[in-house]
Amino acid sequence: MKKKIAIVGGGFFGMYIAEFFSRSGHTVDVYEREKTFMSRASYNNQARIHNGYHYPRSILTALRSRMSFPRFVDEFRNCIDDEFEQYYLISNQLGKVTANQFLKFCDRIGAACEPAPTYVQKLTNPSLIEACFSVTEHAFDAHKLRDEMLGRLDASSADYHTGISVDKVRQHQNGLLITLRDVVSEGQEEVYADHVFNCTYSHINYMLKKSNIELISLKHELTEMCLVDVPDELKKIGLTVMCGPFFSVMPFPSAGLHSFSHVLYTPHYEWFDKNESPYTDPYVKLNADQKNSAWNYMRKDAMRYLPILGECRYQRSLWEVKTVLPRSESDDSRPILFRPHHGLRGFHCVMGGKIDNIYDAREAIIAQHLVE
Ligand SMILES: Cc1cc2nc3c(=O)[nH]c(=O)nc-3n(C[C@H](O)[C@H](O)[C@H](O)COP(=O)(O)OP(=O)(O)OC[C@H]3O[C@@H](n4cnc5c(N)ncnc54)[C@H](O)[C@@H]3O)c2cc1C
């Protein structure tokens, strides 16, 4: 039967789920509080399409990535940059995996991994880098992805609205009433939906708090992703030193620059959403932050491993709140969060730890037979 579905959040997850329901014959409205879609975490990230390599400490996340990578690359072929070489480097100091362990891990997950060419090895400081591997991993262009998703929404019957914050949800008859707030005029109205999907990532607890629904335990980090101009030798190269307190520099296609992130300096600080603690709105916290760049620390540390990185020219930083499940802290896993009927019948919370997790989210939604 045709249902009325409200999607809260116009990031990649909200847009994809909206298209899915619209194509299944339901009436769908997407509400996004910003002026444009995919302007929060779906833009402010490293743009890596994970293919498993990043997760030697979580075999499940690695294997799920291996499955979703080819699907994502195939479905979003026009939004992908696969014209650069991606290298994973293993440090012989402080690393959580050795070169041998990494090779065995790649073998176990069936991911291609070859010794890197000599010209790449020559870029490294051999007293700190044990091995360099050539791997298969790409980047996505977040602007192209947004435009692709907007095109798909236009082609479906979904309606979408920007500048609208959904503040509250409450049970009403067989469905739900949500409170919409125009972020400019502050005008409010309540609208009915049979199902509401809360796809607001770091902001997932905002609606819950305002609606007196139990919060979901989450860990937040205030993050800085630097965008840099790399020397010519690195223009078509991505480098990730792992696994431990290291860094990555790789193409960021939507800006024509490279992203530069560091495990120690990208997260500036962290906090947790817990029921027993006062709630902090992550967006308010991000706006209030002074945003003092840690670029010089990142650069200085990275140069020890790859001296050429000292020649990177800093352009600007992307600041965002990164949200993970508290249990990801120990093994760096990235499962989806899916809470059907969270606190209210018909109210569902969905969060993907990474972009390609959209397939896990879609499968979880289908498996629950939520909307029939
Ligand atoms: C620093 C960093 C690096 C990352 N690197 C990678 C990477 O390399 N590869 C990868 O796959 N993933 C990466 N991720 C994770 C990835 O960005 C997220 O998994 C993904 O973007 C989540 O998409 P989303 O649609 O759930 O969230 P978002 O894109 O944040 O979308 C949520 C939307 O909800 C809107 N919203 C919030 N509250 C309300 C409300 N009350 N009413 C209406 N709208 C609302 C927001 O404005 C926002 O547009 C990274 C994340 C960060 C922060």
Tab-separated table of C-alpha atoms and ligand atoms in Angstrom:
chain	number	residue	atom	x	y	z
A	1	MET	CA	0.000	0.000	0.000
A	2	LYS	CA	1.205	3.508	-0.826
A	3	LYS	CA	2.629	5.219	2.301
A	4	LYS	CA	3.608	8.765	3.131
A	5	ILE	CA	7.279	8.853	4.035
A	6	ALA	CA	9.299	11.738	5.471
A	7	ILE	CA	13.071	11.643	5.195
A	8	VAL	CA	14.896	13.928	7.616
A	9	GLY	CA	18.326	14.908	6.281
A	10	GLY	CA	19.423	15.536	2.711
A	11	GLY	CA	22.868	13.969	2.941
A	12	PHE	CA	23.783	11.047	0.707
A	13	PHE	CA	21.933	8.579	2.938
A	14	GLY	CA	18.702	10.574	3.092
A	15	MET	CA	18.693	11.202	-0.664
A	16	TYR	CA	19.407	7.592	-1.550
A	17	ILE	CA	16.768	6.221	0.804
A	18	ALA	CA	14.272	8.813	-0.494
A	19	GLU	CA	14.826	7.704	-4.078
A	20	PHE	CA	14.496	4.073	-3.062
A	21	PHE	CA	11.071	4.611	-1.450
A	22	SER	CA	9.857	6.906	-4.170
A	23	ARG	CA	10.687	4.322	-6.822
A	24	SER	CA	8.890	1.721	-4.721
A	25	GLY	CA	5.704	3.764	-5.237
A	26	HIS	CA	5.481	5.695	-1.962
A	27	THR	CA	4.945	9.431	-1.473
A	28	VAL	CA	8.245	10.833	-0.255
A	29	ASP	CA	9.309	14.222	1.141
A	30	VAL	CA	12.935	14.984	2.007
A	31	TYR	CA	13.668	17.785	4.483
A	32	GLU	CA	17.131	19.342	4.657
A	33	ARG	CA	17.988	22.148	7.055
A	34	GLU	CA	20.896	23.566	5.015
A	35	LYS	CA	20.449	25.570	1.798
A	36	THR	CA	21.945	22.765	-0.296
A	37	PHE	CA	21.939	19.009	-0.226
A	38	MET	CA	25.000	16.992	0.755
A	39	SER	CA	26.764	19.954	2.283
A	40	ARG	CA	27.570	18.370	5.658
A	41	ALA	CA	29.396	15.066	6.310
A	42	SER	CA	28.618	13.838	2.801
A	43	TYR	CA	30.850	16.643	1.514
A	44	ASN	CA	33.221	17.242	4.427
A	45	ASN	CA	35.011	13.924	4.354
A	46	GLN	CA	37.992	12.249	2.784
A	47	ALA	CA	36.121	11.029	-0.303
A	48	ARG	CA	37.676	7.566	-0.078
A	49	ILE	CA	35.632	4.729	-1.513
A	50	HIS	CA	36.664	2.027	0.863
A	51	ASN	CA	37.695	-1.312	-0.563
A	52	GLY	CA	38.592	-3.045	2.684
A	53	TYR	CA	42.260	-2.107	3.077
A	54	HIS	CA	41.586	0.397	5.810
A	55	TYR	CA	40.182	-2.135	8.248
A	56	PRO	CA	42.758	-4.792	9.181
A	57	ARG	CA	41.380	-4.669	12.720
A	58	SER	CA	37.778	-5.340	11.682
A	59	ILE	CA	37.475	-8.189	9.213
A	60	LEU	CA	33.691	-7.756	9.000
A	61	THR	CA	33.966	-4.102	7.965
A	62	ALA	CA	36.716	-5.046	5.499
A	63	LEU	CA	34.602	-7.789	3.919
A	64	ARG	CA	31.471	-5.610	3.738
A	65	SER	CA	33.578	-2.914	2.018
A	66	ARG	CA	34.840	-5.487	-0.460
A	67	MET	CA	31.244	-6.280	-1.370
A	68	SER	CA	29.965	-2.726	-1.605
A	69	PHE	CA	32.984	-1.226	-3.401
A	70	PRO	CA	32.247	-2.709	-6.857
A	71	ARG	CA	28.529	-1.929	-6.486
A	72	PHE	CA	29.215	1.684	-5.590
A	73	VAL	CA	31.803	2.144	-8.344
A	74	ASP	CA	29.415	0.639	-10.871
A	75	GLU	CA	26.329	2.562	-9.740
A	76	PHE	CA	28.119	5.919	-9.474
A	77	ARG	CA	30.649	5.490	-12.279
A	78	ASN	CA	30.304	9.153	-13.363
A	79	CYS	CA	31.074	10.415	-9.866
A	80	ILE	CA	34.272	8.424	-9.349
A	81	ASP	CA	37.918	9.353	-9.767
A	82	ASP	CA	39.826	6.155	-10.529
A	83	GLU	CA	42.618	7.832	-12.420
A	84	PHE	CA	45.114	7.963	-9.607
A	85	GLU	CA	47.357	5.374	-8.004
A	86	GLN	CA	46.599	4.480	-4.423
A	87	TYR	CA	49.382	3.268	-2.117
A	88	TYR	CA	49.211	1.923	1.407
A	89	LEU	CA	52.432	2.280	3.380
A	90	ILE	CA	53.330	0.342	6.492
A	91	SER	CA	55.430	1.989	9.149
A	92	ASN	CA	57.879	-0.021	11.193
A	93	GLN	CA	57.304	2.218	14.189
A	94	LEU	CA	54.101	2.512	16.226
A	95	GLY	CA	52.159	0.589	13.571
A	96	LYS	CA	49.391	-1.792	14.564
A	97	VAL	CA	50.134	-4.089	11.606
A	98	THR	CA	53.368	-5.291	10.052
A	99	ALA	CA	53.884	-5.569	6.304
A	100	ASN	CA	53.476	-9.334	6.513
A	101	GLN	CA	50.260	-9.051	8.491
A	102	PHE	CA	48.900	-6.542	5.983
A	103	LEU	CA	49.702	-8.831	3.058
A	104	LYS	CA	48.040	-11.775	4.795
A	105	PHE	CA	45.018	-9.617	5.599
A	106	CYS	CA	44.667	-8.517	1.944
A	107	ASP	CA	44.927	-12.118	0.880
A	108	ARG	CA	42.231	-13.089	3.362
A	109	ILE	CA	39.795	-10.476	2.100
A	110	GLY	CA	40.730	-11.128	-1.534
A	111	ALA	CA	41.990	-7.587	-2.168
A	112	ALA	CA	44.725	-6.945	-4.728
A	113	CYS	CA	47.967	-5.781	-3.146
A	114	GLU	CA	51.300	-5.524	-4.975
A	115	PRO	CA	54.662	-4.019	-4.074
A	116	ALA	CA	54.681	-0.341	-5.034
A	117	PRO	CA	56.947	0.771	-7.888
A	118	THR	CA	60.454	1.950	-7.035
A	119	TYR	CA	59.667	5.638	-7.671
A	120	VAL	CA	57.080	5.523	-4.887
A	121	GLN	CA	59.372	3.679	-2.501
A	122	LYS	CA	61.996	6.344	-3.153
A	123	LEU	CA	59.637	9.006	-1.819
A	124	THR	CA	59.661	7.399	1.628
A	125	ASN	CA	62.027	7.551	4.563
A	126	PRO	CA	63.191	3.903	4.728
A	127	SER	CA	64.023	4.130	8.403
A	128	LEU	CA	60.308	4.737	9.156
A	129	ILE	CA	58.501	2.968	6.307
A	130	GLU	CA	58.791	-0.804	6.168
A	131	ALA	CA	56.832	-1.458	2.970
A	132	CYS	CA	54.735	0.234	0.267
A	133	PHE	CA	51.869	-1.509	-1.488
A	134	SER	CA	49.914	-0.640	-4.571
A	135	VAL	CA	46.172	-1.186	-3.978
A	136	THR	CA	42.843	-0.672	-5.748
A	137	GLU	CA	40.904	2.143	-4.172
A	138	HIS	CA	39.205	5.225	-5.638
A	139	ALA	CA	37.751	8.567	-4.587
A	140	PHE	CA	34.306	10.049	-5.141
A	141	ASP	CA	33.451	13.556	-6.274
A	142	ALA	CA	30.887	14.746	-3.723
A	143	HIS	CA	29.503	17.466	-6.000
A	144	LYS	CA	28.944	15.030	-8.843
A	145	LEU	CA	27.372	12.607	-6.388
A	146	ARG	CA	25.010	15.319	-5.125
A	147	ASP	CA	24.042	16.307	-8.668
A	148	GLU	CA	23.488	12.669	-9.587
A	149	MET	CA	21.219	12.195	-6.559
A	150	LEU	CA	19.302	15.428	-7.287
A	151	GLY	CA	18.774	14.230	-10.858
A	152	ARG	CA	17.452	10.933	-9.566
A	153	LEU	CA	15.097	12.650	-7.122
A	154	ASP	CA	13.837	14.846	-9.960
A	155	ALA	CA	13.245	11.778	-12.073
A	156	SER	CA	11.366	10.097	-9.234
A	157	SER	CA	8.224	11.522	-7.675
A	158	ALA	CA	9.962	12.543	-4.421
A	159	ASP	CA	9.554	16.125	-3.223
A	160	TYR	CA	12.461	17.819	-1.538
A	161	HIS	CA	12.744	20.911	0.605
A	162	THR	CA	15.795	22.865	1.795
A	163	GLY	CA	16.048	25.304	4.698
A	164	ILE	CA	13.660	23.165	6.734
A	165	SER	CA	14.677	21.688	10.055
A	166	VAL	CA	12.607	18.832	11.416
A	167	ASP	CA	12.663	19.461	15.131
A	168	LYS	CA	10.233	17.019	16.682
A	169	VAL	CA	8.278	13.863	16.082
A	170	ARG	CA	5.265	12.439	17.912
A	171	GLN	CA	2.825	9.579	17.494
A	172	HIS	CA	-0.470	10.450	15.841
A	173	GLN	CA	-3.190	7.937	14.969
A	174	ASN	CA	-1.497	5.212	12.905
A	175	GLY	CA	1.487	7.340	12.020
A	176	LEU	CA	3.528	10.322	13.106
A	177	LEU	CA	3.420	14.090	13.168
A	178	ILE	CA	6.684	15.938	12.576
A	179	THR	CA	7.339	19.579	13.386
A	180	LEU	CA	8.929	21.447	10.491
A	181	ARG	CA	10.722	24.736	11.171
A	182	ASP	CA	11.716	27.158	8.426
A	183	VAL	CA	15.272	28.070	9.465
A	184	VAL	CA	14.956	31.628	8.106
A	185	SER	CA	11.440	32.714	9.115
A	186	GLU	CA	11.299	30.377	12.155
A	187	GLY	CA	7.741	29.538	11.069
A	188	GLN	CA	6.544	26.114	12.176
A	189	GLU	CA	4.025	23.570	10.995
A	190	GLU	CA	3.196	19.964	11.724
A	191	VAL	CA	2.849	17.434	8.928
A	192	TYR	CA	1.745	13.828	8.921
A	193	ALA	CA	3.831	10.842	7.763
A	194	ASP	CA	3.285	7.103	8.056
A	195	HIS	CA	7.029	6.594	8.438
A	196	VAL	CA	9.853	8.964	9.307
A	197	PHE	CA	13.498	8.168	8.582
A	198	ASN	CA	15.989	10.135	10.649
A	199	CYS	CA	19.088	10.288	8.417
A	200	THR	CA	20.857	13.181	10.111
A	201	TYR	CA	24.212	11.518	10.980
A	202	SER	CA	25.902	13.547	13.741
A	203	HIS	CA	22.569	15.282	14.429
A	204	ILE	CA	20.613	12.073	14.935
A	205	ASN	CA	19.995	12.728	18.626
A	206	TYR	CA	18.796	16.303	18.081
A	207	MET	CA	15.257	15.250	17.153
A	208	LEU	CA	15.301	12.555	19.821
A	209	LYS	CA	16.238	15.011	22.537
A	210	LYS	CA	13.548	17.498	21.483
A	211	SER	CA	10.953	14.733	21.309
A	212	ASN	CA	11.866	13.153	24.661
A	213	ILE	CA	12.933	9.924	23.008
A	214	GLU	CA	15.802	7.861	24.374
A	215	LEU	CA	19.113	9.047	22.920
A	216	ILE	CA	21.377	6.713	20.952
A	217	SER	CA	24.897	6.321	22.358
A	218	LEU	CA	27.259	7.969	19.909
A	219	LYS	CA	30.808	9.211	19.845
A	220	HIS	CA	31.476	12.543	18.116
A	221	GLU	CA	34.752	14.067	17.027
A	222	LEU	CA	35.261	17.611	15.858
A	223	THR	CA	37.385	16.996	12.761
A	224	GLU	CA	39.597	18.971	10.447
A	225	MET	CA	40.306	17.681	6.963
A	226	CYS	CA	42.957	19.855	5.277
A	227	LEU	CA	42.812	20.487	1.545
A	228	VAL	CA	46.227	20.955	-0.019
A	229	ASP	CA	47.931	21.464	-3.320
A	230	VAL	CA	50.463	18.662	-3.718
A	231	PRO	CA	53.728	18.758	-5.681
A	232	ASP	CA	53.433	17.556	-9.304
A	233	GLU	CA	54.894	14.120	-8.488
A	234	LEU	CA	51.893	13.426	-6.226
A	235	LYS	CA	49.070	14.858	-8.367
A	236	LYS	CA	47.941	11.407	-9.482
A	237	ILE	CA	48.853	9.587	-6.285
A	238	GLY	CA	47.166	8.817	-2.970
A	239	LEU	CA	49.239	7.747	0.052
A	240	THR	CA	47.971	6.211	3.261
A	241	VAL	CA	50.353	5.306	6.075
A	242	MET	CA	48.758	2.803	8.393
A	243	CYS	CA	47.636	1.292	10.690
A	244	GLY	CA	48.056	3.484	13.754
A	245	PRO	CA	48.757	7.158	14.549
A	246	PHE	CA	49.466	8.029	10.911
A	247	PHE	CA	48.015	9.979	8.012
A	248	SER	CA	46.578	9.991	4.470
A	249	VAL	CA	46.905	12.295	1.528
A	250	MET	CA	44.738	11.513	-1.485
A	251	PRO	CA	42.813	13.229	-4.286
A	252	PHE	CA	39.704	15.161	-3.280
A	253	PRO	CA	38.033	15.319	-6.679
A	254	SER	CA	35.334	17.935	-6.071
A	255	ALA	CA	37.951	20.591	-5.233
A	256	GLY	CA	40.759	19.480	-7.558
A	257	LEU	CA	43.005	19.278	-4.469
A	258	HIS	CA	44.242	16.553	-2.137
A	259	SER	CA	42.745	15.910	1.271
A	260	PHE	CA	45.235	15.592	4.102
A	261	SER	CA	44.180	13.933	7.320
A	262	HIS	CA	46.095	12.695	10.316
A	263	VAL	CA	44.908	10.205	12.914
A	264	LEU	CA	46.323	12.355	15.734
A	265	TYR	CA	45.456	15.847	14.465
A	266	THR	CA	42.293	15.513	12.362
A	267	PRO	CA	40.159	14.916	15.459
A	268	HIS	CA	40.499	18.066	17.583
A	269	TYR	CA	38.399	16.730	20.440
A	270	GLU	CA	35.639	14.260	21.155
A	271	TRP	CA	32.470	13.910	23.202
A	272	PHE	CA	29.694	11.394	23.671
A	273	ASP	CA	25.904	11.478	23.494
A	274	LYS	CA	24.577	9.561	26.478
A	275	ASN	CA	21.183	9.593	28.117
A	276	GLU	CA	22.582	10.386	31.537
A	277	SER	CA	24.645	13.397	30.339
A	278	PRO	CA	23.386	16.795	29.145
A	279	TYR	CA	22.913	16.850	25.352
A	280	THR	CA	25.170	19.081	23.240
A	281	ASP	CA	23.992	19.979	19.742
A	282	PRO	CA	26.993	18.998	17.535
A	283	TYR	CA	26.262	21.754	15.016
A	284	VAL	CA	26.223	24.405	17.743
A	285	LYS	CA	29.520	23.048	19.056
A	286	LEU	CA	31.052	23.086	15.572
A	287	ASN	CA	29.885	26.665	14.902
A	288	ALA	CA	31.260	27.874	18.221
A	289	ASP	CA	34.678	26.253	17.735
A	290	GLN	CA	37.595	28.605	17.017
A	291	LYS	CA	38.813	26.306	14.233
A	292	ASN	CA	42.529	26.691	14.823
A	293	SER	CA	44.091	24.600	12.094
A	294	ALA	CA	46.421	21.742	13.037
A	295	TRP	CA	47.906	21.771	9.521
A	296	ASN	CA	51.447	22.572	10.675
A	297	TYR	CA	51.441	19.598	13.050
A	298	MET	CA	50.102	17.296	10.335
A	299	ARG	CA	52.670	18.458	7.814
A	300	LYS	CA	55.584	18.274	10.224
A	301	ASP	CA	54.801	14.732	11.290
A	302	ALA	CA	54.017	13.473	7.769
A	303	MET	CA	57.300	14.879	6.379
A	304	ARG	CA	59.217	12.483	8.600
A	305	TYR	CA	57.762	9.554	6.663
A	306	LEU	CA	57.598	11.160	3.216
A	307	PRO	CA	59.832	14.257	2.997
A	308	ILE	CA	58.118	15.383	-0.235
A	309	LEU	CA	54.962	16.146	1.776
A	310	GLY	CA	56.767	19.171	3.187
A	311	GLU	CA	56.146	20.778	-0.228
A	312	CYS	CA	52.336	20.565	0.047
A	313	ARG	CA	50.669	23.967	0.001
A	314	TYR	CA	47.783	24.356	2.435
A	315	GLN	CA	44.602	25.793	0.875
A	316	ARG	CA	41.801	25.449	3.408
A	317	SER	CA	40.199	23.058	5.860
A	318	LEU	CA	36.889	21.233	5.934
A	319	TRP	CA	35.486	21.176	9.442
A	320	GLU	CA	32.858	18.645	10.417
A	321	VAL	CA	31.564	16.513	13.246
A	322	LYS	CA	32.440	12.879	12.654
A	323	THR	CA	30.162	10.409	14.378
A	324	VAL	CA	30.795	6.752	15.084
A	325	LEU	CA	29.343	4.105	17.341
A	326	PRO	CA	31.211	3.961	20.669
A	327	ARG	CA	32.142	0.331	20.010
A	328	SER	CA	34.087	1.387	16.885
A	329	GLU	CA	36.687	2.930	19.166
A	330	SER	CA	38.490	-0.330	19.851
A	331	ASP	CA	38.551	-1.931	16.377
A	332	ASP	CA	37.908	1.049	14.066
A	333	SER	CA	34.942	-0.807	12.554
A	334	ARG	CA	32.270	1.087	10.591
A	335	PRO	CA	28.951	-0.754	10.856
A	336	ILE	CA	25.710	1.010	10.042
A	337	LEU	CA	23.418	2.147	12.801
A	338	PHE	CA	19.845	1.113	12.141
A	339	ARG	CA	17.149	1.538	14.790
A	340	PRO	CA	13.718	0.722	13.401
A	341	HIS	CA	10.781	2.078	15.430
A	342	HIS	CA	13.125	3.931	17.750
A	343	GLY	CA	10.985	5.181	20.618
A	344	LEU	CA	7.915	5.529	18.350
A	345	ARG	CA	6.219	3.193	15.903
A	346	GLY	CA	7.214	4.209	12.376
A	347	PHE	CA	10.185	6.333	13.438
A	348	HIS	CA	13.481	4.889	12.174
A	349	CYS	CA	17.055	6.082	12.682
A	350	VAL	CA	19.713	5.269	10.081
A	351	MET	CA	23.390	6.210	10.061
A	352	GLY	CA	26.123	4.937	7.774
A	353	GLY	CA	29.705	4.967	9.014
A	354	LYS	CA	30.911	5.433	5.451
A	355	ILE	CA	29.412	6.281	2.087
A	356	ASP	CA	29.365	2.785	0.579
A	357	ASN	CA	27.475	1.501	3.650
A	358	ILE	CA	24.375	2.705	1.849
A	359	TYR	CA	23.933	-0.838	0.550
A	360	ASP	CA	23.983	-2.260	4.076
A	361	ALA	CA	21.432	0.379	5.104
A	362	ARG	CA	19.165	-0.422	2.163
A	363	GLU	CA	19.365	-4.158	2.880
A	364	ALA	CA	18.584	-3.603	6.558
A	365	ILE	CA	15.529	-1.510	5.651
A	366	ILE	CA	14.282	-4.085	3.154
A	367	ALA	CA	14.865	-6.985	5.581
A	368	GLN	CA	12.679	-5.338	8.233
A	369	HIS	CA	9.666	-5.016	5.860
A	370	LEU	CA	9.122	-1.617	7.415
A	371	VAL	CA	7.057	-0.015	4.703
A	372	GLU	CA	4.499	-2.312	3.121
B	1	LIG	C1	36.165	13.876	8.646
B	1	LIG	C2	35.385	12.764	8.006
B	1	LIG	C3	36.002	11.910	7.099
B	1	LIG	C4	35.278	10.878	6.516
B	1	LIG	N1	35.863	10.150	5.528
B	1	LIG	C5	35.123	9.254	4.831
B	1	LIG	C6	35.660	8.604	3.689
B	1	LIG	O1	36.790	8.862	3.260
B	1	LIG	N2	34.884	7.679	3.061
B	1	LIG	C7	33.612	7.374	3.485
B	1	LIG	O2	32.954	6.536	2.877
B	1	LIG	N3	33.071	8.011	4.549
B	1	LIG	C8	33.788	8.945	5.211
B	1	LIG	N4	33.225	9.622	6.261
B	1	LIG	C9	31.861	9.261	6.696
B	1	LIG	C10	30.831	9.830	5.728
B	1	LIG	O3	31.065	11.196	5.544
B	1	LIG	C11	29.438	9.597	6.311
B	1	LIG	O4	29.253	8.218	6.558
B	1	LIG	C12	28.328	10.035	5.361
B	1	LIG	O5	28.596	11.258	4.762
B	1	LIG	C13	27.044	10.134	6.127
B	1	LIG	O6	26.042	10.587	5.251
B	1	LIG	P1	24.694	11.113	5.857
B	1	LIG	O7	23.787	11.418	4.741
B	1	LIG	O8	24.215	10.156	6.892
B	1	LIG	O9	25.150	12.418	6.688
B	1	LIG	P2	25.195	13.975	6.259
B	1	LIG	O10	25.818	14.168	4.949
B	1	LIG	O11	25.771	14.725	7.412
B	1	LIG	O12	23.683	14.314	6.087
B	1	LIG	C14	22.821	14.588	7.169
B	1	LIG	C15	21.995	15.769	6.746
B	1	LIG	O13	20.973	15.982	7.699
B	1	LIG	C16	20.734	17.383	7.791
B	1	LIG	N5	20.048	17.614	9.055
B	1	LIG	C17	20.540	17.472	10.309
B	1	LIG	N6	19.585	17.689	11.219
B	1	LIG	C18	18.457	17.984	10.540
B	1	LIG	C19	17.124	18.281	10.937
B	1	LIG	N7	16.778	18.305	12.215
B	1	LIG	N8	16.217	18.538	9.974
B	1	LIG	C20	16.552	18.510	8.651
B	1	LIG	N9	17.803	18.222	8.225
B	1	LIG	C21	18.734	17.943	9.161
B	1	LIG	C22	22.132	17.964	7.718
B	1	LIG	O14	22.128	19.318	7.343
B	1	LIG	C23	22.800	17.056	6.702
B	1	LIG	O15	22.751	17.570	5.388
B	1	LIG	C24	33.917	10.674	6.875
B	1	LIG	C25	33.292	11.542	7.774
B	1	LIG	C26	33.998	12.601	8.306
B	1	LIG	C27	33.290	13.579	9.178
